[in-house]
Short mmCIF file of C-alpha atoms in Angstrom, two decimals:
data_model
loop_
_atom_site.label_atom_id
_atom_site.label_comp_id
_atom_site.label_asym_id
_atom_site.label_seq_id
_atom_site.Cartn_x
_atom_site.Cartn_y
_atom_site.Cartn_z
CA UNK O 1082 3.40 -27.72 16.83
CA UNK O 1083 6.76 -28.75 15.38
CA UNK O 1084 8.20 -26.73 12.50
CA UNK O 1085 7.84 -28.42 9.10
CA UNK O 1086 11.61 -28.64 8.58
CA UNK O 1087 14.30 -30.13 10.78
CA UNK O 1088 17.18 -27.92 11.89
CA UNK O 1089 19.45 -29.69 9.39
CA UNK O 1090 17.01 -29.10 6.52
CA UNK O 1091 16.66 -25.44 7.48
CA UNK O 1092 20.44 -25.03 7.67
CA UNK O 1093 20.89 -26.73 4.31
CA UNK O 1094 18.34 -24.48 2.57
CA UNK O 1095 19.78 -21.31 4.12
CA UNK O 1096 23.38 -22.28 3.38
CA UNK O 1097 22.46 -23.06 -0.22
CA UNK O 1098 20.67 -19.73 -0.72
CA UNK O 1099 23.42 -17.69 0.94
CA UNK O 1100 26.11 -19.44 -1.11
CA UNK O 1101 24.40 -18.86 -4.46
CA UNK O 1102 22.91 -15.40 -3.82
CA UNK O 1103 25.27 -13.84 -1.30
CA UNK O 1104 24.52 -10.41 0.17
CA UNK O 1105 21.61 -9.89 -2.24
CA UNK O 1106 19.53 -12.49 -0.34
CA UNK O 1107 16.51 -10.82 1.28
CA UNK O 1108 14.39 -13.70 2.66
CA UNK O 1109 13.75 -17.45 2.51
CA UNK O 1110 10.41 -19.16 3.22
CA UNK O 1111 9.62 -22.87 3.05
CA UNK O 1112 6.03 -23.99 2.44
CA UNK O 1113 3.98 -27.12 1.88
CA UNK O 1114 0.27 -27.47 1.09
CA UNK O 1115 -0.56 -27.28 4.82
CA UNK O 1116 2.28 -25.49 6.58
CA UNK O 1117 4.99 -22.87 6.17
CA UNK O 1118 8.06 -21.62 7.95
CA UNK O 1119 9.91 -18.32 7.48
CA UNK O 1120 13.56 -19.30 7.60
CA UNK O 1121 15.38 -16.02 7.07
CA UNK O 1122 14.77 -12.28 6.82
CA UNK O 1123 17.70 -9.95 6.26
CA UNK O 1124 18.12 -7.69 9.29
CA UNK O 1125 17.71 -4.41 7.37
CA UNK O 1126 14.22 -5.48 6.22
CA UNK O 1127 10.89 -5.51 8.01
CA UNK O 1128 8.44 -8.41 7.82
CA UNK O 1129 5.10 -7.59 6.21
CA UNK O 1130 1.93 -7.60 8.25
CA UNK O 1131 0.24 -10.51 6.42
CA UNK O 1132 2.86 -13.15 5.57
CA UNK O 1133 0.23 -15.91 5.51
CA UNK O 1134 -1.54 -14.37 2.50
CA UNK O 1135 1.79 -14.16 0.66
CA UNK O 1136 2.41 -17.87 1.35
CA UNK O 1137 -1.12 -18.73 0.22
CA UNK O 1138 -0.46 -17.02 -3.10
CA UNK O 1139 2.74 -19.00 -3.65
CA UNK O 1140 0.95 -22.25 -2.81
CA UNK O 1141 -0.90 -21.72 -6.07
CA UNK O 1142 2.21 -23.20 -7.62
CA UNK O 1143 1.15 -26.66 -6.50
CA UNK O 1144 -1.82 -26.53 -8.88
CA UNK O 1145 0.25 -24.78 -11.56
CA UNK O 1146 2.56 -27.79 -11.64
CA UNK O 1147 -0.37 -30.03 -12.58
CA UNK O 1148 -1.56 -27.50 -15.16
CA UNK O 1149 1.81 -27.49 -16.94
CA UNK O 1150 2.34 -31.27 -16.84
CA UNK O 1151 1.20 -31.61 -20.43
CA UNK O 1152 2.90 -28.50 -21.82
CA UNK O 1153 5.10 -28.65 -24.88
CA UNK O 1154 7.42 -26.32 -22.95
CA UNK O 1155 8.81 -29.19 -20.88
CA UNK O 1156 8.97 -29.61 -17.12
CA UNK O 1157 8.17 -26.70 -14.80
CA UNK O 1158 11.39 -25.44 -13.19
CA UNK O 1159 10.63 -22.27 -11.22
CA UNK O 1160 8.68 -19.03 -11.14
CA UNK O 1161 10.26 -15.61 -10.97
CA UNK O 1162 8.36 -12.47 -9.96
CA UNK O 1163 9.63 -8.92 -10.34
CA UNK O 1164 8.80 -6.12 -7.87
CA UNK O 1165 9.91 -2.50 -7.47
CA UNK O 1166 12.34 -3.40 -4.67
CA UNK O 1167 13.44 -6.92 -5.53
CA UNK O 1168 12.66 -10.32 -6.97
CA UNK O 1169 11.02 -13.54 -5.84
CA UNK O 1170 12.00 -17.01 -7.03
CA UNK O 1171 9.60 -19.86 -6.21
CA UNK O 1172 10.67 -23.49 -6.55
CA UNK O 1173 8.35 -26.45 -5.98
CA UNK O 1174 9.28 -30.12 -5.83
CA UNK O 1175 6.35 -32.45 -5.17
CA UNK O 1176 4.68 -31.15 -1.99
CA UNK O 1177 7.65 -29.01 -0.93
CA UNK O 1178 8.15 -25.40 -1.95
CA UNK O 1179 10.47 -22.52 -1.17
CA UNK O 1180 10.40 -18.93 -2.19
CA UNK O 1181 13.46 -16.76 -1.99
CA UNK O 1182 13.49 -12.98 -2.31
CA UNK O 1183 16.52 -11.10 -3.56
CA UNK O 1184 17.87 -7.76 -4.55
CA UNK O 1185 18.85 -7.47 -8.20
CA UNK O 1186 20.87 -10.44 -9.47
CA UNK O 1187 21.68 -11.75 -12.94
CA UNK O 1188 19.43 -14.19 -14.77
CA UNK O 1189 22.17 -16.83 -14.53
CA UNK O 1190 22.08 -16.54 -10.75
CA UNK O 1191 18.28 -16.94 -10.74
CA UNK O 1192 18.80 -20.19 -12.64
CA UNK O 1193 21.56 -21.22 -10.23
CA UNK O 1194 19.46 -20.58 -7.13
CA UNK O 1195 16.46 -22.38 -8.62
CA UNK O 1196 18.58 -25.45 -9.43
CA UNK O 1197 20.28 -25.42 -6.02
CA UNK O 1198 17.03 -25.01 -4.07
CA UNK O 1199 15.38 -27.70 -6.20
CA UNK O 1200 18.17 -30.13 -5.26
CA UNK O 1201 17.68 -29.41 -1.55
CA UNK O 1202 13.89 -29.81 -1.85
CA UNK O 1203 14.36 -33.14 -3.66
CA UNK O 1204 16.49 -34.33 -0.76
CA UNK O 1205 13.91 -33.10 1.78
CA UNK O 1206 11.14 -34.85 -0.19
CA UNK O 1207 13.06 -38.13 -0.25
CA UNK O 1208 13.75 -37.88 3.50
CA UNK O 1209 10.10 -37.18 4.32
CA UNK O 1210 8.98 -40.13 2.17
CA UNK O 1211 11.32 -42.42 4.12
CA UNK O 1212 9.84 -41.22 7.41
CA UNK O 1213 6.28 -41.77 6.21
CA UNK O 1214 6.83 -45.26 4.78
#
């Protein structure tokens, strides 16, 4: 089975995350409603034993987007989760999502990475729509 992203799309997502986050980048995972692809894991870290369940949890964001459509808060931008050893930022655009894990970074950089990843996902979404139509 072919990976969900092309090599160019993978490179673009990784380059974007590395540029914005730098050495604090821990991992990058792309997901859609039906597929996922781990794109990067920093070499000093060890992959968990059940990555699929982690991805399934983040896929909940697809339904969250619909839930927040009518919110007075405005458009959904991203989700940030805090853990003992780092942070997770999840960005979803249409049927394309990415979560990025980091060491400690400033709130401004969380915003920067969310905006940058969102731009890449918008481009991926527009490319995939062209291939379908």
